[in-house]
Amino acid sequence: MKANGFTYERDGLTFKLADAYGFCWGVERAVQMAYEARKQFPQSKLWITNEIIHNPTVNERLSEMGVNFIEEKADGKDFSGVNAGEVVILPAFGASVHEMKFLADKGANIVDTTCPWVSKVWNAVDTHKRKDFTSIIHGKYSHEETVATASFATTYLVVKDMKEANYVRDYILNGGNKAEFLEKFKHAMSENFDPDTDLDGVGIANQTTMLKGETEALGKLFQQTMMEKFGVENVDKHFIVMDTICDATQERQDAMYKLVDDKPDIMLVVGGFNSSNTSHLQEISEDKKIPSYWVDTAERLDPASNTITHKLAHGELVTTEAWLPNRPVTIGITSGASTPDKVVEDVIDVVFATKSALQSAVSR
Ligand code: SF4
């Protein structure tokens, strides 16, 4: 498809592939490092603190290679099985400062696959800390990358979207109900966070997989807020922003906007169901009102019944019947940054199988 201008046509189906999709540099590097760790420590017990990336196929492959996943229990990760000298792989989206220290103290051999772009965000947070600023992290407070990023900050507030950002802006400018603020962000702020004093100086950081446009808008909103509150001449004493948006996320989102602008009849978004960057690709498509199906593996499509089980951007898993119409259609297809090309190929194969089943049913 790439050689053919990212298009493939057969049996009345025209596939248009996003011109940036799938494995990003950081994920490729992490997977390569994990496979290499297995080769270099053939006799050692290998652990990984989390899914190395959010993709079931890659994680299954690691399990087959004997890599053990640290179990997540109600009170946190269970490191009790890890012994000194064993190898622990840290995933592409990093690990918290606390986890890294704990593992180092245990004498584990750490293979750190944290993506350098994620480290760049951590550096930004470190700069905020040195200036005694609060880090406002655009992200989802429970996402592993955001948990790791927050662990580098002394004072932080995680804001997931513009609605929450505007709430914080109002509080900065006009004050408000402190108890309500603390309740609203109870899982998304540092201990003892005080909105009356901790929002006088803020720096912006981001979960690298959030929508680029939203992170930029959020940065501008807080810059404007600080100018209004402290005067334009003092803004640098109260606000700091550094460019920490990952190129790969940006490229995949830009390619998705391009693809949906061509108005395909259907969109297929391929990627792990807990992958944040994939959920944003799906969101772009849903916003454009294009029938869009997010699947993690080809098994979600059943050619015989023409059904597809897919996830919506906001998390629901639904099954749609007769999703593929039996007429010529254009299908846009893309995949998240942690999706191997093989999964996309498998999905395309099953779509052709579905088409062929539809045609056979008509000719019977
Ligand atoms: S999406 Fe960006 S930050 Fe995340 S692993 Fe890939 S290159 Fe790194």
CSV table of N, CA, C and O and ligand atoms in Angstrom, one decimal, residues 24 26-27 115 117-118 208 246 248-249 337, ligand 1:
chain,number,residue,atom,x,y,z
A,24,CYS,N,5.8,3.8,16.4
A,24,CYS,CA,6.7,5.0,16.4
A,24,CYS,C,8.1,4.6,16.8
A,24,CYS,O,8.3,3.4,17.2
A,26,GLY,N,9.9,5.4,19.3
A,26,GLY,CA,10.0,5.1,20.7
A,26,GLY,C,9.6,3.7,21.0
A,26,GLY,O,10.2,3.0,21.8
A,27,VAL,N,8.5,3.2,20.4
A,27,VAL,CA,8.0,1.9,20.7
A,27,VAL,C,8.9,0.8,20.0
A,27,VAL,O,9.2,-0.2,20.6
A,115,CYS,N,10.9,6.0,26.6
A,115,CYS,CA,11.2,6.7,25.4
A,115,CYS,C,11.8,8.1,25.7
A,115,CYS,O,11.4,8.8,26.6
A,117,TRP,N,11.4,10.8,24.4
A,117,TRP,CA,10.4,11.9,24.4
A,117,TRP,C,9.7,12.0,25.7
A,117,TRP,O,9.3,13.1,26.2
A,118,VAL,N,9.5,10.9,26.4
A,118,VAL,CA,8.9,10.9,27.7
A,118,VAL,C,9.8,11.6,28.7
A,118,VAL,O,9.5,12.4,29.5
A,208,THR,N,2.4,12.3,26.5
A,208,THR,CA,2.8,12.5,25.1
A,208,THR,C,1.8,12.1,24.1
A,208,THR,O,1.9,12.4,22.9
A,246,CYS,N,5.3,15.0,21.4
A,246,CYS,CA,6.1,14.0,20.7
A,246,CYS,C,5.7,14.1,19.2
A,246,CYS,O,4.5,14.2,18.8
A,248,ALA,N,5.9,11.8,16.9
A,248,ALA,CA,5.2,10.7,16.4
A,248,ALA,C,3.7,10.8,16.6
A,248,ALA,O,2.9,10.6,15.7
A,249,THR,N,3.3,11.2,17.8
A,249,THR,CA,1.9,11.4,18.1
A,249,THR,C,1.3,12.5,17.2
A,249,THR,O,0.2,12.3,16.6
A,337,ALA,N,0.4,4.2,17.8
A,337,ALA,CA,1.9,4.1,17.8
A,337,ALA,C,2.4,2.8,18.4
A,337,ALA,O,3.6,2.6,18.3
B,1,SF4,S1,4.4,8.0,21.0
B,1,SF4,FE1,6.1,9.4,21.1
B,1,SF4,S2,6.6,9.5,23.3
B,1,SF4,FE2,5.3,7.7,23.0
B,1,SF4,S3,6.8,6.1,22.7
B,1,SF4,FE3,6.3,6.8,20.7
B,1,SF4,S4,7.9,8.3,20.2
B,1,SF4,FE4,7.9,8.0,22.4
